[in-house]
Coordinates of C-alpha atoms and ligand atoms in Angstrom, one line a residue:
X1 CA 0.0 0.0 0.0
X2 CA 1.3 3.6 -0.5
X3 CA 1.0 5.5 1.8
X4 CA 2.1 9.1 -0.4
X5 CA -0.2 10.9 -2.2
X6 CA -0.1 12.0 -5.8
X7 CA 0.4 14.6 -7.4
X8 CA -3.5 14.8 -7.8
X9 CA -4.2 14.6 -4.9
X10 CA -2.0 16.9 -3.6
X11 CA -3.5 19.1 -5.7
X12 CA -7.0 19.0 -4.4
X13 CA -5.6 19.4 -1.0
X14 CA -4.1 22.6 -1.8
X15 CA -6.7 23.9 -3.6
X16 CA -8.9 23.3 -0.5
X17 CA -6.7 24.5 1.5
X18 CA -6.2 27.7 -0.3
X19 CA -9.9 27.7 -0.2
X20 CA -9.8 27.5 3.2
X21 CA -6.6 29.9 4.0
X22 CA -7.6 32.7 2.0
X23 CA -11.8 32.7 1.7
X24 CA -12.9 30.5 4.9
X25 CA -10.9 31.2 7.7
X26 CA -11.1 35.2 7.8
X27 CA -15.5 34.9 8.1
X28 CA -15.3 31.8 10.2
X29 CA -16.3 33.1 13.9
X30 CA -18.6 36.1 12.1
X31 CA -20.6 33.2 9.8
X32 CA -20.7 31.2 12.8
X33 CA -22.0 33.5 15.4
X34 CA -24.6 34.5 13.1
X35 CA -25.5 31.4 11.4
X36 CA -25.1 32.5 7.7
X37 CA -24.9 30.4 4.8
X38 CA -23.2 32.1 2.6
X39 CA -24.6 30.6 -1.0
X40 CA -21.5 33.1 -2.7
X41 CA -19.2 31.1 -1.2
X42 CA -20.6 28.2 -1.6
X43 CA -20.5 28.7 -5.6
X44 CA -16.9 30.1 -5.5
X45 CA -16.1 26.5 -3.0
X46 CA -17.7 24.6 -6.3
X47 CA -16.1 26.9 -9.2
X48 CA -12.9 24.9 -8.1
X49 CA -14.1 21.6 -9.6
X50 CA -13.6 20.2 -6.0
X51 CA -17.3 18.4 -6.7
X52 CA -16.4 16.6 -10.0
X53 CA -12.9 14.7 -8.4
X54 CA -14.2 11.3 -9.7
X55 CA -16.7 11.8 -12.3
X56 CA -16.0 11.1 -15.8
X57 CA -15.4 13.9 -18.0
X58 CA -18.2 13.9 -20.1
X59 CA -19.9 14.7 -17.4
X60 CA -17.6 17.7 -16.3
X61 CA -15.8 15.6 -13.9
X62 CA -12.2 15.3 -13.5
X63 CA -11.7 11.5 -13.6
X64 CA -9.1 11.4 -10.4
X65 CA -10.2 9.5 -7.7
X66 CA -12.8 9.5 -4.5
X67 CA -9.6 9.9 -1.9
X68 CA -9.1 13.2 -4.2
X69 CA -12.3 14.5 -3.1
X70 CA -12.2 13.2 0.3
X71 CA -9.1 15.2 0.9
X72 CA -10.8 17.9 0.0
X73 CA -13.8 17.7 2.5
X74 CA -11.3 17.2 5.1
X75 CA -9.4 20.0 4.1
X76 CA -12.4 22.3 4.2
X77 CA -13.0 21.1 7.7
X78 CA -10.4 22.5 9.4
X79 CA -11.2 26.2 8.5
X80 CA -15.3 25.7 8.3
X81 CA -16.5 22.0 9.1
X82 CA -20.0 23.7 7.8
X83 CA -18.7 24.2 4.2
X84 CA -17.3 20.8 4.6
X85 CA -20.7 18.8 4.7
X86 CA -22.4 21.3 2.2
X87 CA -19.6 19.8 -0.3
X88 CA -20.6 16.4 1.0
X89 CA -24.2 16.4 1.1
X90 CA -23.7 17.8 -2.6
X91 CA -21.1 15.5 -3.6
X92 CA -21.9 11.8 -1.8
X93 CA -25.7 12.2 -1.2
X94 CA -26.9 13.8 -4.8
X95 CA -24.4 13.6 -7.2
X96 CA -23.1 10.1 -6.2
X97 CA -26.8 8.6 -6.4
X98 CA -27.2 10.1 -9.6
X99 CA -24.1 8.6 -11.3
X100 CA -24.2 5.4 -9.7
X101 CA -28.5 4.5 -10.4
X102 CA -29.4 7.2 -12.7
X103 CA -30.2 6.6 -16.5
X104 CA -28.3 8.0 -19.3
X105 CA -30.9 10.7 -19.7
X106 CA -30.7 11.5 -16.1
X107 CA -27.1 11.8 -16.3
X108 CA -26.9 14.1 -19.0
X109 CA -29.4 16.3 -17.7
X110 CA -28.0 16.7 -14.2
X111 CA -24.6 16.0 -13.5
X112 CA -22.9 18.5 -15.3
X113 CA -24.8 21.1 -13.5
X114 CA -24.2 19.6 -10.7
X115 CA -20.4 18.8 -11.2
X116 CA -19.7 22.5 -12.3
X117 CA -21.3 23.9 -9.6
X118 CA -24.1 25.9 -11.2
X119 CA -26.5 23.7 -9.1
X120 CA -26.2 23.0 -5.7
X121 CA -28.1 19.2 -4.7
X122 CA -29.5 17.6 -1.2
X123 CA -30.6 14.2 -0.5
X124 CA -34.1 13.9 2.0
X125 CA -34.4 10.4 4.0
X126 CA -35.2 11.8 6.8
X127 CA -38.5 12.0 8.0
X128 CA -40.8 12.9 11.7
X129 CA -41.2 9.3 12.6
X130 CA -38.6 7.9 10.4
X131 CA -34.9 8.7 11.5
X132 CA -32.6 5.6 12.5
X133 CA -35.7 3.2 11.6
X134 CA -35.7 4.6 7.2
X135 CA -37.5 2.3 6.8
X136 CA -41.0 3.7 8.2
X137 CA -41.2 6.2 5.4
X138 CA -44.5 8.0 5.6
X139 CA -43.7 10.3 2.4
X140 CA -46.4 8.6 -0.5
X141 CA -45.8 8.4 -4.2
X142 CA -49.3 7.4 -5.9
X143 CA -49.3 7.2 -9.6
X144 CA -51.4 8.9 -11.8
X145 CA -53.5 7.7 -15.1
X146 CA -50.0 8.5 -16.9
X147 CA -48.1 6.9 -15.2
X148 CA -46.2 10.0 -13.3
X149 CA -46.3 10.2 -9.2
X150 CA -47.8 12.4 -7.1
X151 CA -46.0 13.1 -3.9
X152 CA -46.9 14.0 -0.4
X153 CA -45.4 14.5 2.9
X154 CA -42.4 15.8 4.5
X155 CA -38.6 15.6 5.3
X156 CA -37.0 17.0 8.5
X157 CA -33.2 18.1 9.3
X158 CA -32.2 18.0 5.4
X159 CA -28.6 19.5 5.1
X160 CA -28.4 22.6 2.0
X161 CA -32.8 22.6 1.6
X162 CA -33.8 26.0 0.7
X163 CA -31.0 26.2 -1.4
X164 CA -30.2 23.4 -3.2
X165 CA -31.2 23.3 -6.8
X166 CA -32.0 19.1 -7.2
X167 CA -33.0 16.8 -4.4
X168 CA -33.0 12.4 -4.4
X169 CA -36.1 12.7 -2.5
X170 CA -37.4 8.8 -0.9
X171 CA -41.4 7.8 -0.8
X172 CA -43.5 4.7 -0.3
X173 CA -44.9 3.4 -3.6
X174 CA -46.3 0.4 -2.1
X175 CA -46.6 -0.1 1.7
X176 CA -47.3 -3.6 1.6
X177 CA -43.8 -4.4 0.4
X178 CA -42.3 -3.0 3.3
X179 CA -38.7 -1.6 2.5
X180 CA -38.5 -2.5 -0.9
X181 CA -41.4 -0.9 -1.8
X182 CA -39.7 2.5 -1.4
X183 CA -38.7 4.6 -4.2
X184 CA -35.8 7.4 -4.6
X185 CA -36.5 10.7 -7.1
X186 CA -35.0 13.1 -8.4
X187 CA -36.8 16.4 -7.8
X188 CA -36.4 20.2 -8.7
X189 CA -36.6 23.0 -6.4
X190 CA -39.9 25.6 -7.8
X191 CA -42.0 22.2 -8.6
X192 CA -45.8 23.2 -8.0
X193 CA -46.2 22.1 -4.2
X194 CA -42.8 21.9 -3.7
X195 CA -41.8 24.1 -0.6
X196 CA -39.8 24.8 2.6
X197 CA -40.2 24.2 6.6
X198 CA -38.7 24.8 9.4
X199 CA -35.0 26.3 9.4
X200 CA -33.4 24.3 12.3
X201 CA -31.5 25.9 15.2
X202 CA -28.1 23.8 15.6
X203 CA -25.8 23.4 18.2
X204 CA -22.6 23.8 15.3
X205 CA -22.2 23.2 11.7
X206 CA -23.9 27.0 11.8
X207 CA -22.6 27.7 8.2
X208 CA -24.2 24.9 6.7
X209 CA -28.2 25.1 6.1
X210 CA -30.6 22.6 7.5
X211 CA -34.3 22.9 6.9
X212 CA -37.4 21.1 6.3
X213 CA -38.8 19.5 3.1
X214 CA -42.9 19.7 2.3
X215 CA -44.2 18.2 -1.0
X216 CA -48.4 18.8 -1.0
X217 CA -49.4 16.9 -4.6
X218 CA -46.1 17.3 -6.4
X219 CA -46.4 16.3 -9.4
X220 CA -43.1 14.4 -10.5
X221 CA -42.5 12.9 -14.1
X222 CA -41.9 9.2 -14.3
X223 CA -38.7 10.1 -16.1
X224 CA -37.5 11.0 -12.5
X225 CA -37.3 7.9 -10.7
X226 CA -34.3 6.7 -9.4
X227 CA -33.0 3.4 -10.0
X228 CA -36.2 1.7 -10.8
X229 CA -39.6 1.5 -8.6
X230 CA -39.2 -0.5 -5.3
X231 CA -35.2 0.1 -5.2
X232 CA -35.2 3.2 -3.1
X233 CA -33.9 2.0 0.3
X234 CA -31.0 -0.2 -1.5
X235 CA -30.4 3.4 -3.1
X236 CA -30.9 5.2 0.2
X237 CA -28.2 2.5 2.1
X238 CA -25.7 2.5 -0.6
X239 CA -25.4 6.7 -1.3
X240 CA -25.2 6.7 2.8
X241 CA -22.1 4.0 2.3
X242 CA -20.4 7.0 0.5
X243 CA -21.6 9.6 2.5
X244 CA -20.3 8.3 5.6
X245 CA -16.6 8.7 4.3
X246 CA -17.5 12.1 3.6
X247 CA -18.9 12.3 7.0
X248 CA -15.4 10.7 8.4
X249 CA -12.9 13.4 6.6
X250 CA -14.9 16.2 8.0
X251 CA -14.6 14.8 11.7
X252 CA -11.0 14.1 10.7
X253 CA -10.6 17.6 9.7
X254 CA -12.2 19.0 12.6
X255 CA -10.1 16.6 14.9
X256 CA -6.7 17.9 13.1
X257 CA -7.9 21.8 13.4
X258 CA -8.4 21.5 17.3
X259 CA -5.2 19.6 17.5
X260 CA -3.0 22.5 16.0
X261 CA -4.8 25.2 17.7
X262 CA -4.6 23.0 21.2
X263 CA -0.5 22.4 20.3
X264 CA -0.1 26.8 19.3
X265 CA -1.9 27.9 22.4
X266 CA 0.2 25.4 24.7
X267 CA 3.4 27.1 23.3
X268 CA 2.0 30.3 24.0
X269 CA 0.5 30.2 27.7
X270 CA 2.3 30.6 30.4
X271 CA 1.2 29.4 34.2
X272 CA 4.0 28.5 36.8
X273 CA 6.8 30.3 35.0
X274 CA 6.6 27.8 31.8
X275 CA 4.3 27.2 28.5
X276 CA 1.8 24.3 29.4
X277 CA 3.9 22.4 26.8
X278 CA 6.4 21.8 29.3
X279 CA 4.2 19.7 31.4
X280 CA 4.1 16.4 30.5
X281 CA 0.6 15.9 31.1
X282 CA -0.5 18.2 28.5
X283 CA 2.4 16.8 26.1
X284 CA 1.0 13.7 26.9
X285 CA -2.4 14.2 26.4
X286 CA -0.9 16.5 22.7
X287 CA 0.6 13.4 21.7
X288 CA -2.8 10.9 22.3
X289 CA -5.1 13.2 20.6
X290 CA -2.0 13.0 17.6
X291 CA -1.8 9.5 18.1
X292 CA -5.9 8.7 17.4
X293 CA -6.1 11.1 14.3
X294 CA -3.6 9.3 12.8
X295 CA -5.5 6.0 13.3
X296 CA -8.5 7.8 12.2
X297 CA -6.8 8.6 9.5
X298 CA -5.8 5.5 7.5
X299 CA -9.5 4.2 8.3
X300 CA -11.1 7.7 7.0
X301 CA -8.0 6.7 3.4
X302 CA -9.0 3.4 3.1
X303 CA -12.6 3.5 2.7
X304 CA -11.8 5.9 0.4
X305 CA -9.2 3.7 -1.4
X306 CA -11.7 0.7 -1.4
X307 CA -14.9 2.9 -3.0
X308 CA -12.6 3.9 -6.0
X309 CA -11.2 0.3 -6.6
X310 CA -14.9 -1.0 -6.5
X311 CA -14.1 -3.1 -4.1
X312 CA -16.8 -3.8 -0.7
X313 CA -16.6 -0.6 1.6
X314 CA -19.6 -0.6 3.5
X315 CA -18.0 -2.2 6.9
X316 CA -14.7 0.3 6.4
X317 CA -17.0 3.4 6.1
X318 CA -18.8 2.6 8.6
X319 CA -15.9 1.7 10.5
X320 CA -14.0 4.7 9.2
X321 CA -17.0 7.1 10.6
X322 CA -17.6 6.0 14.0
X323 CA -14.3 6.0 14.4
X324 CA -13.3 9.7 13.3
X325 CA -16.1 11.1 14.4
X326 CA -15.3 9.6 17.9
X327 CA -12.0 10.9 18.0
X328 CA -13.3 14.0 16.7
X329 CA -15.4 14.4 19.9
X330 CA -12.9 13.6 22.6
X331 CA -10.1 15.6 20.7
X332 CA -11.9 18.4 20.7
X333 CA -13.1 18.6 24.4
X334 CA -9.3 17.8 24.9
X335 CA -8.5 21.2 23.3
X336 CA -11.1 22.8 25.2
X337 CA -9.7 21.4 28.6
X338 CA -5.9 22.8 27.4
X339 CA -7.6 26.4 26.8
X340 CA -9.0 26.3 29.9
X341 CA -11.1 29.3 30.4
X342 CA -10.9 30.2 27.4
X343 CA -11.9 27.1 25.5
X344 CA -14.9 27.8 26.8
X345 CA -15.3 30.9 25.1
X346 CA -16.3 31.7 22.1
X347 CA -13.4 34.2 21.4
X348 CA -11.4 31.0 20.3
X349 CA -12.2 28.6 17.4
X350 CA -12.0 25.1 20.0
X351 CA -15.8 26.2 21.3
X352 CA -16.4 25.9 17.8
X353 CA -14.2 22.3 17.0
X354 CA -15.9 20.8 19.7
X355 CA -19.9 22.2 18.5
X356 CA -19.2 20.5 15.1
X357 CA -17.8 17.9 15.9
X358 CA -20.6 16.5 18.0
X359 CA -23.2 16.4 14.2
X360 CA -20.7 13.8 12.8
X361 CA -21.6 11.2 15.5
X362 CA -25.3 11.7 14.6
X363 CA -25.6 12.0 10.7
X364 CA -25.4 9.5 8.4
X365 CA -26.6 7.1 10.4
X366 CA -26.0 7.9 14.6
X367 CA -22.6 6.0 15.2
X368 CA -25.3 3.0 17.1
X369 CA -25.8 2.7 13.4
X370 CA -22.2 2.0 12.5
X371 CA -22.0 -0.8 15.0
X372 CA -25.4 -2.2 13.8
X373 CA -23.7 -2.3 10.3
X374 CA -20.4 -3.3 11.6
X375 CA -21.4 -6.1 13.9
X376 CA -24.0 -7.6 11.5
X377 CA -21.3 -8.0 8.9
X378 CA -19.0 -9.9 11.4
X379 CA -22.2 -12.0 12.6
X380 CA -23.7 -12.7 9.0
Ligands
FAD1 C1 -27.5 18.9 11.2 C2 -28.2 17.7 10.6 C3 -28.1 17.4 9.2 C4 -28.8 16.3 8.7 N1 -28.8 16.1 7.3 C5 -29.6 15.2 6.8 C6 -29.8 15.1 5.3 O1 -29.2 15.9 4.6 N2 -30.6 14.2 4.9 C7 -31.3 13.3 5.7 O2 -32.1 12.5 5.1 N3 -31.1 13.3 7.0 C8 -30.3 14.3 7.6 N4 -30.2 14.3 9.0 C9 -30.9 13.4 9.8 C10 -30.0 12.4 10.5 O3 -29.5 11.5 9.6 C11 -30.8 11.8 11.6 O4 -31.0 12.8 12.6 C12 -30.2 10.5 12.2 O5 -30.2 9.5 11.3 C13 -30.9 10.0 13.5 O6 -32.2 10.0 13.3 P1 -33.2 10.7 14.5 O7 -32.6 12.1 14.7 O8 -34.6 10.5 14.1 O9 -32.8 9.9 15.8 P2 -33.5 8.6 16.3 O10 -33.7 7.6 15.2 O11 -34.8 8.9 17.1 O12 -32.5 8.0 17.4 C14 -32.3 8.6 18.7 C15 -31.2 7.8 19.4 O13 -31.6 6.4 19.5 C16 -30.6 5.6 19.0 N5 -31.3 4.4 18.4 C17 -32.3 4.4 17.5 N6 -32.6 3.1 17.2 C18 -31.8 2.3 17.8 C19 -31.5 0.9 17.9 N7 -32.3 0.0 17.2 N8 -30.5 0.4 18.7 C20 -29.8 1.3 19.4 N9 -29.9 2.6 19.4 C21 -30.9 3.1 18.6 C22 -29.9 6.4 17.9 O14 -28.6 5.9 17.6 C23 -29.9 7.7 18.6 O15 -28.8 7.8 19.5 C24 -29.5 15.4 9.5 C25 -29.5 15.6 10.9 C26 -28.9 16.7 11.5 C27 -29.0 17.0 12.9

């Protein structure tokens, strides 16, 4: 295995972290006090081709690889974890599903759009009554005389709604057949009946948008299912085997950004006539929180690794995301406790490390989830 990364790859890093340097990190704390997602930004973050890293060109995509654009989102983590999972959201949960169970036509009509950036995409599973349990979708797609569907009910807690373009939107075509009579969609923002709920509150991720879906007798062509009537949990499962890498590199990302900040400030203060470097139990503790991101680290690469060979990645990703989004937790309310005082306050970006990183042990499936996955592989 090689453990360096190309020249490609390298490349996506820095133009993330460029991204991040020179756009991201001055607007940080403001964006994140006052809960703005910033849609400008969120263009210029695309206008970088950082969506289309494994997509084939036709498409507008740059044919490299999905580590490429994992990099990427864990990149953007460390200056704005927010940005990070708009990217995601975009990238695993519409785009992905699109490429990987869409038709030709569906193809052609959305993913360069998508790719370039021009349109921004969201993925709604979610529902009231239907969180960890998918499967008790209450959404309902009847059919019409011509064969189109007509769509009701809602969607809660949907990451970029409001201001995404193109949705993969789940619904019940046929309750009798349980799961597998659930059915993914494509739909388009400005559809008749097509509209928006409540704007959640959150605890962090405060530059990234998260609102409600409500569909009253949406009309949505037959040409817009996804991946054939009665497969939309099996798409729902896979696109969230993807989107859990995505979800890892951001929790990476946070991890590494409260890392450095924890290591700078332990240079800098001073108590007892020495930096807090100099005691060995903050070294100590410098060196564990090092010591797990690392570990999180070849997890978050591998899954990564094994999606673009083709090769089985659904017990690595979820592996990979309870794992770094663990780490994420406890190394960020490590940096707190080094801050002290001030960790706790909002004045310094750890507050915000530790706030973020919480979301990636919920989303994606809460990290019970993972295990559920993880130990009903090993007990198959
Ligand atoms: C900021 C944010 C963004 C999100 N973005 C999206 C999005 O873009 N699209 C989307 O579709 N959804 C999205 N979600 C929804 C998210 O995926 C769900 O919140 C998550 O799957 C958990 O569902 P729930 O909140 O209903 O919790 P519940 O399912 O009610 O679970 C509550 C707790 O019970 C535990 N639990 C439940 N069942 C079991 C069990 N059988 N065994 C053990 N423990 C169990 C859970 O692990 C959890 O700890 C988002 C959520 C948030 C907060």
């Amino acid at each position: 295995m090689n453990f360096n990364l190309t020249d490609v790859q390298q490349e996506f890093v820095k133009l993330a972290k460029d991204f991040g340097e020179k756009k991201l990190a001055p607007t940080i704390t403001e964006r994140d006090h006052q809960g703005i997602f910033d849609r400008a930004l969120v263009d210029e973050m695309l206008s970088l081709g950082l969506a289309g890293a494994y997509f084939e060109e036709k498409y507008g995509g740059a044919e490299c690889d999905v580590l490429s654009y994992i990099l990427a989102v864990e990149e953007l983590a460390k200056y704005d974890a927010g940005m990070s999972i708009t990217l995601s959201a975009h990238v695993s949960l519409c785009i992905n599903p699109i490429w990987q169970f869409g038709t030709e036509e569906q193809k052609e009509k959305y993913l360069p759009g998508l790719i370039e950036g021009t349109k921004l995409g969201a993925f709604g599973l979610t529902e009231p009554n239907a969180g960890t349990d998918a499967s008790g979708q209450q959404t309902v797609a009847t059919k019409d005389e011509n064969g189109d569907y007509i769509l009701n009910g809602s969607k809660v807690f949907i990451t970029n709604a409001g201001e995404a373009d193109v949705y993969i939107v789940f619904a019940m075509t046929d309750k009798s057949q349980g799961t597998k009579g659930i059915s993914a969609f494509i739909i388009e923002k400005g559809w008749e009946g097509f509209t928006f709920g409540k704007k959640e509150d959150k605890l962090g991720i405060h530059t990234s948008q998260t609102m409600e879906l409500v569909f009253q007798n949406v009309k949505v062509p037959k040409e817009n299912l996804l991946g054939g009537e009665g497969k939309g949990f099996k798409v729902a499962m896979m696109t969230l085997d993807g989107g859990r890498i995505g979800v890892a590199a951001q929790a990476l990302g946070i991890a590494e950004a409260a890392l450095n900040d924890a290591v700078e400030y332990s240079k800098q203060r001073v108590q007892f006539g020495k930096p807090l470097c100099k005691f060995q139990s903050v070294s100590f503790k410098l060196a564990d929180m090092k010591m797990k991101i690392e570990a999180a680290r070849n997890l978050v690469y591998k899954a990564a690794f094994l999606k673009h060979e083709g090769q089985p990645f659904t017990v690595d990703a979820a592996i990979a995301k309870r794992f770094a989004s663990d780490v994420a937790m406890e190394v960020s309310v490590e940096a707190v406790q080094i801050f002290g005082g001030y960790g706790y306050s909002e004045e310094y970006p750890v507050a915000r490390h530790m706030r973020d990183a919480k979301i990636t042990q919920i989303y994606e499936g809460t990290n019970e989830v993972q295990l559920m996955v993880t130990s009903g592989a090993l007990l198959r």
